C-alpha positions as MATLAB code, in Angstrom:
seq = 'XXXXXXXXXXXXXXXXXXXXXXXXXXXXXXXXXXXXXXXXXXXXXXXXXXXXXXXXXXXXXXXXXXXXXXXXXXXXXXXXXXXXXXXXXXXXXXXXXXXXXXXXXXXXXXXXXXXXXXXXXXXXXXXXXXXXXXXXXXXXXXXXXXXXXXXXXXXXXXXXXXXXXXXXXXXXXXXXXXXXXXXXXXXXXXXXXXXXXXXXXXXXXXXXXXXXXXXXXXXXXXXXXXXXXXXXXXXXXXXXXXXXXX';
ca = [
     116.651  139.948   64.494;
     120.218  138.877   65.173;
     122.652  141.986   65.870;
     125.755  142.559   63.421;
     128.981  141.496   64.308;
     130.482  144.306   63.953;
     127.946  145.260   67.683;
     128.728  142.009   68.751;
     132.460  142.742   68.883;
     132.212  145.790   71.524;
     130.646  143.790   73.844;
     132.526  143.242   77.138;
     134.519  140.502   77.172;
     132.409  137.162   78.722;
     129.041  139.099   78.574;
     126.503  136.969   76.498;
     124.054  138.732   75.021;
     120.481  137.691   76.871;
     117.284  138.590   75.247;
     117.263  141.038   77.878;
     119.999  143.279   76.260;
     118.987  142.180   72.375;
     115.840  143.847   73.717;
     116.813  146.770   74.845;
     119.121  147.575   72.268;
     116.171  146.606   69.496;
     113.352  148.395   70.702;
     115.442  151.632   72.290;
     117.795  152.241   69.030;
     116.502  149.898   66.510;
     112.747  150.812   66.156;
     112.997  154.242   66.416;
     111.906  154.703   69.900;
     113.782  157.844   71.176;
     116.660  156.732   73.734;
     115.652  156.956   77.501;
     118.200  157.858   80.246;
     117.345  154.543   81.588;
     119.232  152.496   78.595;
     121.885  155.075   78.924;
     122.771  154.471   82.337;
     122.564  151.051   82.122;
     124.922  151.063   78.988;
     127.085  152.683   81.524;
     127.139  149.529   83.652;
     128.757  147.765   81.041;
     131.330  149.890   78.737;
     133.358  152.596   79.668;
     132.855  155.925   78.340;
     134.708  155.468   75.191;
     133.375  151.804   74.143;
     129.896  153.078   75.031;
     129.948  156.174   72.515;
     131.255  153.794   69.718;
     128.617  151.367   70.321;
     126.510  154.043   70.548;
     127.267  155.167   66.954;
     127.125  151.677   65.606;
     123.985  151.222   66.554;
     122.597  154.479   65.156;
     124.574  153.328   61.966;
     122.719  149.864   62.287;
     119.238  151.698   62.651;
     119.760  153.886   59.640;
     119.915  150.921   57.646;
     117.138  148.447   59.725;
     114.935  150.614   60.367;
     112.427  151.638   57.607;
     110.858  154.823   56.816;
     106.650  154.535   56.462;
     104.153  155.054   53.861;
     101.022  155.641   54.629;
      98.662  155.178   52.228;
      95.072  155.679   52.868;
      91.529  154.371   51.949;
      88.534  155.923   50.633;
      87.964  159.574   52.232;
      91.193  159.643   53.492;
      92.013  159.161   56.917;
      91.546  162.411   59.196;
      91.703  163.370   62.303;
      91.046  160.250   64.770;
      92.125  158.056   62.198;
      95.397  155.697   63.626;
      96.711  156.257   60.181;
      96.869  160.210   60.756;
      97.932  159.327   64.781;
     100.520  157.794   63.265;
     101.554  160.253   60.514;
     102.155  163.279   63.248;
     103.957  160.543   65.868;
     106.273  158.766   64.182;
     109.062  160.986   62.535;
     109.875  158.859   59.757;
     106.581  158.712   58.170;
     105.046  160.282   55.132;
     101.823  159.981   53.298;
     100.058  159.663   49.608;
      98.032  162.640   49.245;
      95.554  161.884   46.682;
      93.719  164.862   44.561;
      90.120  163.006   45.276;
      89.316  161.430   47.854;
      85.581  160.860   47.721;
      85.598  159.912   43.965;
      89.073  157.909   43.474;
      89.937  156.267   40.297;
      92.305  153.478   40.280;
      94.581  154.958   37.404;
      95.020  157.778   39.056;
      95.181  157.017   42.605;
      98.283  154.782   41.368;
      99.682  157.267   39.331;
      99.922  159.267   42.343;
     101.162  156.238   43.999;
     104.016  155.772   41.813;
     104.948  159.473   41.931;
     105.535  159.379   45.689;
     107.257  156.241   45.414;
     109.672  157.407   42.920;
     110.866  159.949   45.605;
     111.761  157.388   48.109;
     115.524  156.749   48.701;
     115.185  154.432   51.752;
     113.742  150.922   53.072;
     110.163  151.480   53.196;
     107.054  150.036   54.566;
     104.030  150.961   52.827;
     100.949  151.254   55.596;
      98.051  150.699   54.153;
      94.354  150.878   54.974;
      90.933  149.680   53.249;
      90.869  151.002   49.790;
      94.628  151.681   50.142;
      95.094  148.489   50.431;
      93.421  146.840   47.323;
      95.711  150.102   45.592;
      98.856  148.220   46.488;
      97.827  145.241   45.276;
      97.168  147.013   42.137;
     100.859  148.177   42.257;
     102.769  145.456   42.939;
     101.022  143.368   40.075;
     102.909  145.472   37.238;
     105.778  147.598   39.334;
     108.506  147.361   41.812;
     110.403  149.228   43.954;
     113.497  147.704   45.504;
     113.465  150.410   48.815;
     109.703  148.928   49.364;
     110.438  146.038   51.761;
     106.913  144.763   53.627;
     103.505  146.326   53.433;
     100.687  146.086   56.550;
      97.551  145.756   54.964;
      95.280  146.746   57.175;
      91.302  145.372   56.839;
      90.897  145.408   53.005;
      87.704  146.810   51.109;
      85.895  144.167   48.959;
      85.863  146.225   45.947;
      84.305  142.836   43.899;
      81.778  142.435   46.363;
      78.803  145.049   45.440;
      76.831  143.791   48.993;
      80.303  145.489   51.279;
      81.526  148.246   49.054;
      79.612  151.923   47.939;
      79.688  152.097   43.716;
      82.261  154.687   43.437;
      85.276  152.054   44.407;
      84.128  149.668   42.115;
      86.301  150.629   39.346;
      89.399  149.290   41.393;
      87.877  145.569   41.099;
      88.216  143.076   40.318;
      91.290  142.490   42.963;
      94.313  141.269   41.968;
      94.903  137.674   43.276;
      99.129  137.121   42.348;
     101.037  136.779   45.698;
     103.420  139.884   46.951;
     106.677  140.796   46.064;
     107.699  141.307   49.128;
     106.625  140.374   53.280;
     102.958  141.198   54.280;
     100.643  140.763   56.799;
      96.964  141.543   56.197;
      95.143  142.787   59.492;
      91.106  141.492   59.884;
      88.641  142.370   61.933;
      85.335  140.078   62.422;
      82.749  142.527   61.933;
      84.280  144.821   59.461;
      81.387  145.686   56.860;
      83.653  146.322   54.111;
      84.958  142.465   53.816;
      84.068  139.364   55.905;
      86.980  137.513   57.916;
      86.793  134.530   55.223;
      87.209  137.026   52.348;
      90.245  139.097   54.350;
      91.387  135.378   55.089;
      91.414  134.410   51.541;
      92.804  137.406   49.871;
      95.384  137.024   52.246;
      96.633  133.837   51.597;
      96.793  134.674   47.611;
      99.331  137.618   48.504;
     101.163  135.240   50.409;
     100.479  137.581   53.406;
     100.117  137.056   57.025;
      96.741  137.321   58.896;
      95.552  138.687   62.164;
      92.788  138.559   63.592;
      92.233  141.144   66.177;
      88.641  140.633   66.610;
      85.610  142.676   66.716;
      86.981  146.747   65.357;
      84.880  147.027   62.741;
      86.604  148.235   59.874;
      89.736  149.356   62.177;
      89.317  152.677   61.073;
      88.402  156.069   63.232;
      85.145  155.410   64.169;
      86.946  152.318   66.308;
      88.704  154.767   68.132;
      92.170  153.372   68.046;
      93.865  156.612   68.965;
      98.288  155.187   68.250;
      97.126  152.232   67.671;
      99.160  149.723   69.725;
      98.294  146.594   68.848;
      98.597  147.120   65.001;
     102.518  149.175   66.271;
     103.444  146.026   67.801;
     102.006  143.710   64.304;
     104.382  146.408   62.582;
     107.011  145.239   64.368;
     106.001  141.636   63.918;
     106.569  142.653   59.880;
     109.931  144.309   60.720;
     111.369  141.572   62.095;
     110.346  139.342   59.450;
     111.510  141.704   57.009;
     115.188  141.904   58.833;
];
């Protein structure tokens, strides 16, 4: 992510800006992380009082445009308490979630009807966080329907909805799964003993949405039962899709 210029020019004169400082100003301002008294004081090092509020502002300028809000858009039964999804729902403050009207029994018509009505409220860069079932529902989406504030989705261990041997009957309806590539960046997240889809079958879907893959091993089907509590390693493959994104 390369800072604007318009941050570049309140730099001290002869500092050069080490991946050090990028850093700090990225992940304390940039991300969303709330600022720490350590970054202030060490702004303080470098600007005086006045320079440092301005740059100060910039940058919360900056992250109001870089910084995207969240969907989260869940799988089959929703995810619940001790689901990352929902650990990340309550944590992060610019994050909201589709509420679907059935959960146990989804249809695909209407699960993306309800799609499209939360997405139609959206006024802001988004990235749409989705999981299992949620994410063969944004593949559904993005074959007939766009969304200019939707900017990168993490697809996080698909259901094989075409595959009767991995997937209960009552998701069926949402096969088969479209194949066209995404509109915009993606990265689909894998796990080698998820029972829902094998790693070749995550592998391939993902390379005919012109996604990213991870592999992050054995988690199952990355879900609650794995016990991710916030998640970190799928936070910092979020910020792997940021950056891209920027």
């Amino acid at each position: 992510m390369k800072l604007p210029s318009s941050l570049v020019l309140l730099l001290p004169s002869g500092l050069k800006i080490t991946s050090l400082f990028h850093n700090i100003l990225q992940n304390q301002y940039i991300y969303g992380v709330k600022k720490s008294m350590k970054t202030t004081y060490w702004l303080s090092s470098f600007f005086g009082e006045k320079k440092k509020n301005i740059l100060k502002r910039k940058i919360e300028q900056y992250k109001k445009t870089m910084t995207p809000k969240l969907l989260i858009i869940p799988g089959l039964g929703d995810s619940g308490v001790g689901h990352w999804q929902n650990f990340w729902l309550e944590h992060f403050p610019n994050t909201i979630k589709v509420t679907q009207d059935n959960w146990d029994e989804p249809l695909l018509n209407d699960w993306l009807e309800r799609l499209n009505e939360t997405l139609q409220t959206i006024q802001k860069p988004t990235v749409l966080v989705a999981h299992s079932l949620g994410t063969i529902l944004v593949a559904h989406w993005a074959k007939n329907n766009h969304n200019a504030y939707i900017r990168g989705a993490l697809l996080v261990a698909p259901a094989d909805v075409d595959s009767h041997e991995h997937t209960p009957e009552c998701i069926w309806n949402f096969a088969p799964i479209p194949l066209h590539a995404m509109p915009f960046p993606s990265i689909v997240v894998g796990s080698e003993n998820d029972p829902y889809m094998t790693l070749e079958r995550a592998q391939e879907l993902a390379k005919n949405w012109g996604s990213d893959f991870i592999n992050i091993g054995r988690k199952g089907h990355i879900n609650s039962e794995t016990k991710l509590g916030l998640w970190e390693e799928g936070q910092d493959i979020l910020k792997l899709l940021i950056q891209k994104i920027n």
